[in-house]
Coordinates of N, CA, C and O in Angstrom, one line a residue:
X1 N 7.6 15.6 9.0 CA 9.0 14.8 9.2 C 8.9 13.5 8.3 O 8.0 12.6 8.2
X2 N 10.1 13.4 7.5 CA 9.9 11.8 6.4 C 10.1 10.9 7.5 O 10.9 10.7 8.5
X3 N 9.3 9.8 7.3 CA 8.9 8.8 7.9 C 9.2 7.4 7.2 O 8.4 7.2 5.8
X4 N 10.4 6.5 7.4 CA 10.8 5.4 6.5 C 9.3 4.4 7.2 O 9.6 4.1 8.5
X5 N 8.6 3.8 6.4 CA 7.9 2.6 7.0 C 7.5 1.5 6.0 O 7.1 1.9 4.9
X6 N 8.0 0.3 6.2 CA 7.6 -0.6 5.1 C 8.1 -0.3 3.9 O 7.3 -0.7 2.8
X7 N 9.4 0.3 3.9 CA 10.0 0.3 2.7 C 9.6 1.6 1.7 O 9.8 2.0 0.4
X8 N 8.6 2.4 2.5 CA 8.1 3.8 1.6 C 8.7 4.9 2.8 O 8.8 4.7 3.9
X9 N 9.0 5.9 2.1 CA 9.0 7.2 2.6 C 7.9 8.2 2.8 O 7.3 8.5 1.5
X10 N 7.4 8.6 3.9 CA 6.3 9.4 3.9 C 6.8 10.8 5.0 O 7.7 10.6 5.6
X11 N 5.6 11.3 5.1 CA 5.7 12.7 6.2 C 4.5 12.8 6.8 O 3.2 12.4 6.0
X12 N 4.5 12.7 8.2 CA 3.2 12.8 8.7 C 3.3 14.2 9.8 O 4.3 14.5 10.1
X13 N 2.0 14.7 10.4 CA 1.6 15.4 11.0 C 1.1 15.1 12.3 O -0.1 14.3 12.1
X14 N 1.3 15.1 13.4 CA 1.0 14.6 14.9 C -0.1 15.7 15.4 O 0.2 16.8 15.4
X15 N -1.2 15.4 15.8 CA -2.1 16.4 16.6 C -2.5 15.7 17.7 O -2.2 14.3 18.3
X16 N -3.9 16.1 18.2 CA -4.2 15.7 19.3 C -5.7 16.0 19.0 O -6.3 16.8 18.8
X17 N -6.8 14.6 19.3 CA -8.2 15.0 19.5 C -8.8 14.8 20.8 O -8.2 14.1 21.3
X18 N -9.5 15.9 21.4 CA -10.2 15.6 22.6 C -11.4 15.8 22.3 O -12.2 16.7 21.7
X19 N -12.3 15.0 23.3 CA -13.7 15.3 23.4 C -14.2 15.6 24.9 O -13.9 15.2 25.9
X20 N -15.1 16.9 24.8 CA -15.4 17.1 25.9 C -17.0 17.3 26.2 O -17.6 16.9 25.6
X21 N -17.3 17.5 27.5 CA -18.8 17.4 28.0 C -19.1 18.7 27.5 O -18.6 19.6 27.0
X22 N -20.5 18.9 27.4 CA -21.1 20.2 26.6 C -20.7 21.4 27.1 O -20.6 22.3 26.4
X23 N -20.2 21.5 28.7 CA -20.0 22.7 29.0 C -18.4 23.1 29.0 O -17.8 24.0 29.6
X24 N -17.6 22.2 28.4 CA -16.2 22.3 28.1 C -15.6 22.5 29.2 O -14.2 22.4 29.3
X25 N -15.9 21.9 30.5 CA -15.3 21.7 31.7 C -14.5 20.5 32.1 O -13.5 20.5 32.7
X26 N -14.8 19.3 31.1 CA -14.3 17.8 31.4 C -14.1 17.2 30.2 O -14.9 17.0 29.2
X27 N -12.8 16.7 30.2 CA -12.6 16.2 29.0 C -12.9 14.3 29.1 O -12.3 14.0 30.4
X28 N -13.8 14.3 27.9 CA -14.0 12.9 28.6 C -13.4 11.8 27.5 O -13.3 10.6 27.8
X29 N -12.5 12.4 26.7 CA -11.5 11.0 25.6 C -10.6 12.1 25.0 O -10.8 13.3 24.8
X30 N -9.2 11.4 25.2 CA -8.3 12.1 24.3 C -7.4 11.1 23.3 O -7.2 10.2 23.9
X31 N -7.0 11.2 22.2 CA -6.1 10.6 21.5 C -5.5 11.3 20.5 O -5.4 12.7 20.5
X32 N -4.2 10.8 20.0 CA -3.5 11.5 19.0 C -4.2 11.4 17.6 O -4.7 10.4 17.5
X33 N -3.6 12.2 16.8 CA -4.1 12.4 15.3 C -2.7 12.3 14.2 O -1.9 12.4 15.0
X34 N -3.0 11.9 13.3 CA -2.0 11.8 12.3 C -2.6 12.1 10.9 O -3.5 11.5 10.6
X35 N -1.9 13.2 10.1 CA -2.4 13.5 9.1 C -1.1 13.7 8.2 O 0.1 13.6 8.5
X36 N -1.5 13.9 6.7 CA -0.2 13.8 5.9 C 0.4 15.2 6.2 O -0.1 16.2 6.7
X37 N 1.8 15.4 6.2 CA 2.3 16.5 6.2 C 2.2 17.6 5.0 O 1.6 17.1 4.1
X38 N 2.6 18.8 5.5 CA 2.5 19.8 4.4 C 1.6 20.7 4.6 O 0.8 20.6 5.6
X39 N 1.2 21.8 3.9 CA 0.2 22.6 4.1 C -1.0 22.3 3.9 O -1.5 21.3 3.3
X40 N -2.0 22.9 4.9 CA -3.8 22.3 4.6 C -3.9 23.0 3.4 O -3.9 24.3 2.9
X41 N -5.3 22.4 3.2 CA -5.8 22.7 1.9 C -7.1 22.2 1.8 O -7.7 21.6 2.6
X42 N -7.9 22.9 0.7 CA -9.4 22.4 0.7 C -9.4 21.7 -0.8 O -10.3 21.1 -1.0
X43 N -8.3 21.4 -1.5 CA -8.2 20.8 -2.8 C -8.2 19.4 -2.6 O -7.6 18.8 -1.9
X44 N -9.3 19.0 -3.5 CA -9.5 17.5 -3.7 C -8.3 17.0 -4.3 O -7.6 17.4 -5.2
X45 N -7.9 15.8 -3.6 CA -7.0 14.6 -4.3 C -5.4 15.0 -4.3 O -4.4 14.6 -4.7
X46 N -5.3 16.4 -2.9 CA -3.6 16.5 -2.8 C -3.6 15.9 -1.7 O -2.4 16.0 -1.2
X47 N -4.3 14.9 -0.9 CA -3.6 14.3 0.3 C -3.0 15.3 1.3 O -1.7 14.9 1.7
X48 N -3.3 16.2 1.5 CA -2.8 17.1 2.7 C -3.7 17.4 3.7 O -4.9 17.0 3.5
X49 N -2.9 18.1 4.7 CA -3.9 18.1 5.7 C -5.4 19.3 5.5 O -5.2 19.8 4.9
X50 N -6.3 19.1 6.4 CA -7.5 19.7 6.0 C -7.2 21.0 6.7 O -6.5 21.2 7.7
X51 N -7.8 22.3 6.3 CA -8.0 23.5 6.8 C -8.3 23.7 8.3 O -9.5 22.6 8.7
X52 N -7.9 24.4 9.2 CA -8.3 24.7 10.3 C -10.0 25.4 10.3 O -10.4 25.7 9.0
X53 N -10.7 24.7 11.3 CA -12.2 24.9 11.3 C -13.2 24.1 12.0 O -12.4 23.3 12.6
X54 N -14.1 24.3 11.9 CA -15.0 23.5 12.8 C -16.0 22.5 11.6 O -16.2 23.2 10.8
X55 N -16.0 21.2 12.0 CA -16.5 20.4 11.0 C -17.6 19.6 11.9 O -17.2 19.0 13.2
X56 N -19.0 19.1 11.1 CA -19.8 18.1 11.5 C -19.2 16.7 11.3 O -18.3 16.6 10.6
X57 N -19.9 15.6 11.8 CA -19.3 14.4 11.4 C -21.0 13.4 11.1 O -21.8 13.9 11.7
X58 N -20.6 12.6 10.5 CA -21.7 11.6 10.2 C -20.9 10.4 9.9 O -20.0 10.4 9.9
X59 N -21.6 9.2 9.8 CA -21.1 8.1 9.6 C -21.2 7.9 8.2 O -22.3 8.1 7.5
X60 N -20.1 7.3 7.3 CA -19.8 7.1 6.0 C -20.0 5.6 6.0 O -19.2 4.8 6.5
X61 N -21.0 5.2 5.1 CA -21.4 3.7 5.1 C -20.8 3.1 3.8 O -20.5 4.1 2.6
X62 N -20.3 1.6 4.0 CA -19.3 1.4 2.7 C -18.2 2.0 2.2 O -17.8 1.5 1.1
X63 N -17.5 2.5 3.2 CA -16.1 2.6 2.9 C -15.0 1.8 2.9 O -15.7 0.5 3.4
X64 N -13.8 2.0 2.5 CA -13.2 0.9 2.0 C -11.6 0.9 3.0 O -11.0 0.1 3.1
X65 N -11.6 2.2 3.8 CA -10.7 2.2 5.0 C -10.7 1.6 5.9 O -11.6 0.7 6.3
X66 N -9.7 1.2 6.8 CA -9.6 0.2 7.8 C -10.5 0.8 9.1 O -10.0 2.1 9.5
X67 N -11.1 0.1 9.5 CA -12.0 0.5 10.7 C -12.1 -0.4 11.8 O -11.8 -1.9 11.3
X68 N -12.2 -0.4 13.0 CA -12.7 -1.7 13.9 C -13.5 -2.5 13.4 O -14.2 -2.3 12.7
X69 N -13.2 -3.7 13.8 CA -14.1 -5.1 13.4 C -15.7 -5.0 13.8 O -16.3 -5.4 13.0
X70 N -15.8 -4.3 14.7 CA -17.2 -3.7 15.2 C -17.9 -3.2 13.9 O -19.1 -2.6 13.9
X71 N -17.2 -2.1 13.3 CA -17.7 -1.4 12.3 C -17.7 -1.9 11.2 O -17.5 -0.9 10.4
X72 N -17.5 -2.9 10.9 CA -17.3 -3.7 9.5 C -18.7 -4.5 8.7 O -18.6 -4.7 7.7
X73 N -19.5 -4.4 9.9 CA -20.7 -5.1 9.6 C -22.1 -4.6 10.0 O -21.7 -4.2 11.3
X74 N -23.2 -4.4 9.3 CA -23.3 -5.0 8.0 C -22.6 -4.5 6.8 O -22.5 -5.2 6.0
X75 N -22.1 -3.2 6.9 CA -21.3 -2.6 5.9 C -20.1 -1.6 6.8 O -20.7 -1.2 7.8
X76 N -19.4 -1.7 6.3 CA -18.2 -0.7 6.8 C -18.4 0.6 7.0 O -18.8 1.2 6.0
X77 N -18.2 1.2 8.2 CA -18.5 2.5 8.6 C -17.2 3.2 9.1 O -16.7 2.9 10.0
X78 N -17.1 4.5 8.6 CA -16.2 5.5 9.3 C -16.9 6.6 9.9 O -17.8 6.9 9.0
X79 N -16.2 7.5 10.6 CA -16.7 8.9 10.6 C -16.3 10.0 9.4 O -15.1 9.8 9.0
X80 N -17.2 10.7 8.8 CA -16.7 11.2 8.0 C -17.1 13.2 8.3 O -18.3 13.2 9.1
X81 N -16.0 14.0 8.0 CA -16.1 15.3 8.2 C -17.0 16.0 7.2 O -16.8 15.8 6.1
X82 N -17.3 16.7 7.7 CA -18.4 18.0 6.8 C -18.0 19.2 7.2 O -18.2 19.3 8.2
X83 N -18.1 20.1 6.3 CA -18.1 21.6 6.4 C -19.5 22.3 5.6 O -19.5 22.0 4.4
X84 N -20.2 23.1 6.3 CA -21.1 24.0 5.4 C -20.2 25.2 5.1 O -20.9 26.2 4.5
X85 N -18.8 25.7 5.5 CA -18.5 26.8 5.0 C -17.5 26.6 3.8 O -17.3 27.5 3.4
X86 N -16.9 25.5 3.7 CA -15.9 25.3 2.8 C -16.5 24.7 1.5 O -17.1 23.4 1.7
X87 N -16.8 25.5 0.4 CA -17.3 24.8 -0.9 C -16.7 23.5 -1.5 O -15.4 23.6 -1.2
X88 N -17.3 22.6 -1.3 CA -16.8 21.1 -2.3 C -16.1 20.5 -1.1 O -15.3 19.7 -1.6
X89 N -16.2 20.9 0.3 CA -15.6 20.0 1.3 C -15.8 18.5 1.3 O -15.0 18.0 1.3
X90 N -17.1 18.6 1.1 CA -17.6 17.3 1.2 C -16.9 16.1 0.2 O -17.1 15.1 0.5
X91 N -16.5 16.6 -1.0 CA -16.2 16.0 -1.9 C -14.5 15.3 -1.9 O -14.4 14.4 -2.2
X92 N -14.4 15.6 -0.6 CA -12.9 15.2 -0.5 C -13.1 14.0 0.5 O -12.1 13.0 0.8
X93 N -14.4 13.7 1.1 CA -14.5 12.4 2.0 C -13.4 11.9 2.9 O -12.8 11.4 2.8
X94 N -13.1 13.2 4.1 CA -12.2 13.0 4.8 C -13.0 12.4 6.2 O -13.7 12.4 6.6
X95 N -12.5 11.0 6.2 CA -12.9 10.0 7.2 C -11.6 10.0 8.3 O -10.5 10.3 8.0
X96 N -12.3 9.5 9.4 CA -11.1 9.1 10.7 C -11.4 7.6 10.7 O -12.3 7.0 10.8
X97 N -10.1 7.3 10.6 CA -10.1 5.9 10.5 C -8.6 5.4 11.0 O -7.9 6.0 11.6
X98 N -8.7 4.1 11.1 CA -7.2 3.3 11.7 C -6.1 3.3 10.5 O -6.1 3.3 9.4
X99 N -4.7 3.7 11.1 CA -3.3 3.5 10.4 C -2.4 3.9 11.3 O -2.6 4.5 12.1
X100 N -1.2 4.1 10.7 CA 0.0 4.4 11.5 C 1.0 5.5 10.8 O 1.5 6.2 11.5
X101 N 0.6 5.7 9.1 CA 1.6 7.0 9.1 C 1.0 7.7 8.1 O 0.1 7.3 7.1
X102 N 1.0 9.0 8.2 CA 0.1 10.0 7.7 C 0.0 9.9 5.9 O -1.1 9.5 5.3
X103 N 0.9 10.0 5.4 CA 0.8 10.1 3.9 C 0.7 8.6 3.3 O 0.2 8.2 2.3
X104 N 1.0 7.6 4.1 CA 0.9 6.1 3.6 C -0.2 5.9 3.7 O -1.4 4.9 2.9
X105 N -1.1 5.7 5.2 CA -2.3 5.2 5.6 C -3.4 6.3 5.4 O -4.5 5.7 5.2
X106 N -3.0 7.4 5.4 CA -4.2 8.1 5.8 C -5.3 8.5 4.3 O -6.3 8.9 4.6
X107 N -4.6 8.6 3.2 CA -5.2 8.7 2.1 C -5.6 10.3 2.1 O -6.7 10.4 1.4
X108 N -5.2 10.9 2.9 CA -5.6 12.4 3.0 C -6.7 12.7 4.4 O -7.2 13.9 4.4
X109 N -7.2 11.4 4.8 CA -7.8 11.4 5.9 C -7.1 12.0 7.2 O -6.2 12.2 7.4
X110 N -7.9 11.5 8.4 CA -7.4 11.7 9.9 C -7.1 10.2 10.6 O -8.3 9.7 10.7
X111 N -6.1 10.2 10.9 CA -5.6 8.5 11.7 C -5.7 9.0 13.2 O -5.5 10.2 13.5
X112 N -6.3 8.1 13.9 CA -6.0 8.4 15.4 C -5.5 7.1 15.9 O -5.3 5.8 15.7
X113 N -4.9 7.4 17.3 CA -4.0 6.2 17.8 C -3.9 6.9 19.5 O -3.9 8.1 19.8
X114 N -3.6 5.8 20.1 CA -3.2 6.2 21.7 C -1.9 6.7 22.0 O -1.8 7.4 23.0
X115 N -1.0 6.4 21.3 CA 0.5 7.2 21.2 C 0.8 7.3 19.9 O 0.3 6.9 19.2
X116 N 2.1 8.0 20.1 CA 2.7 8.3 18.8 C 4.2 8.4 19.2 O 4.8 8.2 20.5
X117 N 5.1 7.7 18.0 CA 6.3 8.2 18.2 C 7.1 9.3 17.7 O 6.6 10.0 17.1
X118 N 8.3 9.4 18.1 CA 8.9 10.9 17.9 C 9.5 10.9 16.3 O 9.5 11.7 15.5
X119 N 9.1 9.7 15.5 CA 9.4 9.7 14.2 C 7.9 9.6 13.2 O 8.2 9.3 12.2
X120 N 7.1 10.4 13.8 CA 6.0 10.5 13.2 C 4.8 9.5 12.6 O 4.1 9.6 12.4
X121 N 5.3 8.2 13.5 CA 4.2 6.9 13.6 C 3.3 7.0 14.5 O 3.6 7.6 15.9
X122 N 2.2 6.9 14.6 CA 0.8 6.8 15.2 C 0.6 5.3 15.8 O 1.0 4.5 14.8
X123 N 0.5 5.1 17.0 CA 0.4 3.9 17.7 C -0.9 3.4 18.2 O -1.5 4.3 18.7
X124 N -1.2 2.1 18.3 CA -2.4 1.6 19.0 C -3.9 2.5 18.1 O -4.7 2.8 19.2
X125 N -3.5 2.5 16.9 CA -4.9 3.3 16.0 C -5.9 2.3 16.4 O -7.1 2.7 16.5
X126 N -5.9 1.0 16.3 CA -7.4 0.2 16.4 C -7.9 0.5 17.6 O -9.1 0.7 17.7
X127 N -7.1 0.4 18.8 CA -7.7 0.7 20.0 C -8.7 2.1 20.0 O -9.5 2.3 20.6
X128 N -7.6 3.1 19.7 CA -8.1 4.5 20.0 C -9.5 4.9 19.1 O -10.4 5.4 18.8
X129 N -9.3 4.5 17.9 CA -10.6 4.2 16.5 C -11.5 3.5 17.2 O -12.8 4.1 17.3
X130 N -11.5 2.3 17.8 CA -12.8 1.6 18.3 C -13.6 2.5 19.6 O -14.4 2.7 19.6
X131 N -12.4 3.0 20.8 CA -12.9 3.8 21.5 C -13.4 5.3 21.1 O -14.6 5.7 21.6
X132 N -13.0 6.0 20.2 CA -13.4 7.1 19.6 C -15.1 6.6 18.9 O -16.1 7.1 19.0
X133 N -15.1 5.6 18.2 CA -16.4 5.4 17.5 C -17.5 4.7 18.5 O -18.6 5.2 18.1
X134 N -17.0 4.1 19.6 CA -18.1 3.6 20.6 C -18.5 5.0 21.1 O -19.7 5.0 21.2
X135 N -17.9 6.0 21.3 CA -18.4 7.2 22.1 C -19.1 7.8 21.2 O -20.4 8.4 21.6
X136 N -19.1 8.3 19.9 CA -19.7 8.8 19.2 C -21.2 8.0 18.8 O -22.4 8.5 18.4
X137 N -20.8 6.7 18.6 CA -22.1 5.6 18.4 C -22.9 5.7 19.7 O -24.2 5.9 19.3
X138 N -22.4 5.9 20.8 CA -23.3 5.9 21.9 C -24.3 7.1 22.1 O -25.6 7.3 22.2
X139 N -23.2 8.3 21.7 CA -24.2 9.5 21.8 C -24.9 10.5 20.6 O -25.3 11.3 20.6
X140 N -24.4 9.8 19.4 CA -24.7 10.2 18.4 C -24.3 11.2 17.5 O -23.4 12.1 18.1
X141 N -23.9 11.2 16.3 CA -23.0 12.1 15.7 C -23.5 13.8 15.6 O -22.6 14.3 15.6
X142 N -24.7 14.0 16.0 CA -25.0 15.4 16.0 C -24.7 15.5 17.3 O -24.7 17.2 17.3
X143 N -24.2 15.3 18.0 CA -23.5 15.9 19.4 C -22.4 16.0 19.5 O -21.9 16.4 20.5
X144 N -21.7 16.1 18.1 CA -19.9 16.1 18.3 C -19.8 17.0 17.2 O -20.5 17.3 16.1
X145 N -18.8 18.2 17.4 CA -18.1 18.9 16.6 C -16.6 19.0 16.4 O -16.2 18.7 17.5
X146 N -16.1 18.7 15.3 CA -14.8 18.4 15.4 C -14.2 19.8 15.0 O -14.4 20.6 14.0
X147 N -13.3 20.0 15.9 CA -12.5 21.6 15.5 C -10.9 21.3 15.1 O -10.4 20.7 16.2
X148 N -10.6 22.0 14.2 CA -8.9 21.6 13.7 C -8.5 23.0 13.9 O -8.8 23.9 13.1
X149 N -7.2 23.1 14.6 CA -6.7 23.7 15.1 C -5.4 23.8 14.7 O -4.8 22.6 15.1
X150 N -4.8 24.9 14.0 CA -3.2 24.4 13.5 C -2.4 25.0 14.6 O -2.4 25.9 15.1
X151 N -0.9 24.2 15.0 CA -0.5 24.6 16.2 C 0.8 25.7 15.7 O 0.9 25.6 14.3
X152 N 0.8 26.8 16.5 CA 1.8 27.9 16.2 C 3.6 27.4 15.6 O 4.1 26.3 16.3

């Protein structure tokens, strides 16, 4: 959907992110996601949604994307998605970070937020990003897998 925002027009795809316990019986966290609109791709520099699949995560140090203030020192860090199944995926540097509009703020990454509007904007992104980062920081990146599923 085209989204007018701060004098620019962009398009966003809204999704959901959920964290579950090891046995998948209990959801421990949920928020909305926002990515660029358009077809999913593995091509670098296209600023499009990422392909469905399972991804591991690590912290990416020294990034320039917007992250909660608690994750800015000593160096700025964000969650970085990796794939051992998609050749050259890591060169896309898909990060999870703060932002409001897919094509404008995401830079091809995944934005998170507590709410979203019907016009493709994600809201309360700083809150959701801090909550997500705190959970991953507490339990370690090795304990999480991100699964991307495209809706029908």
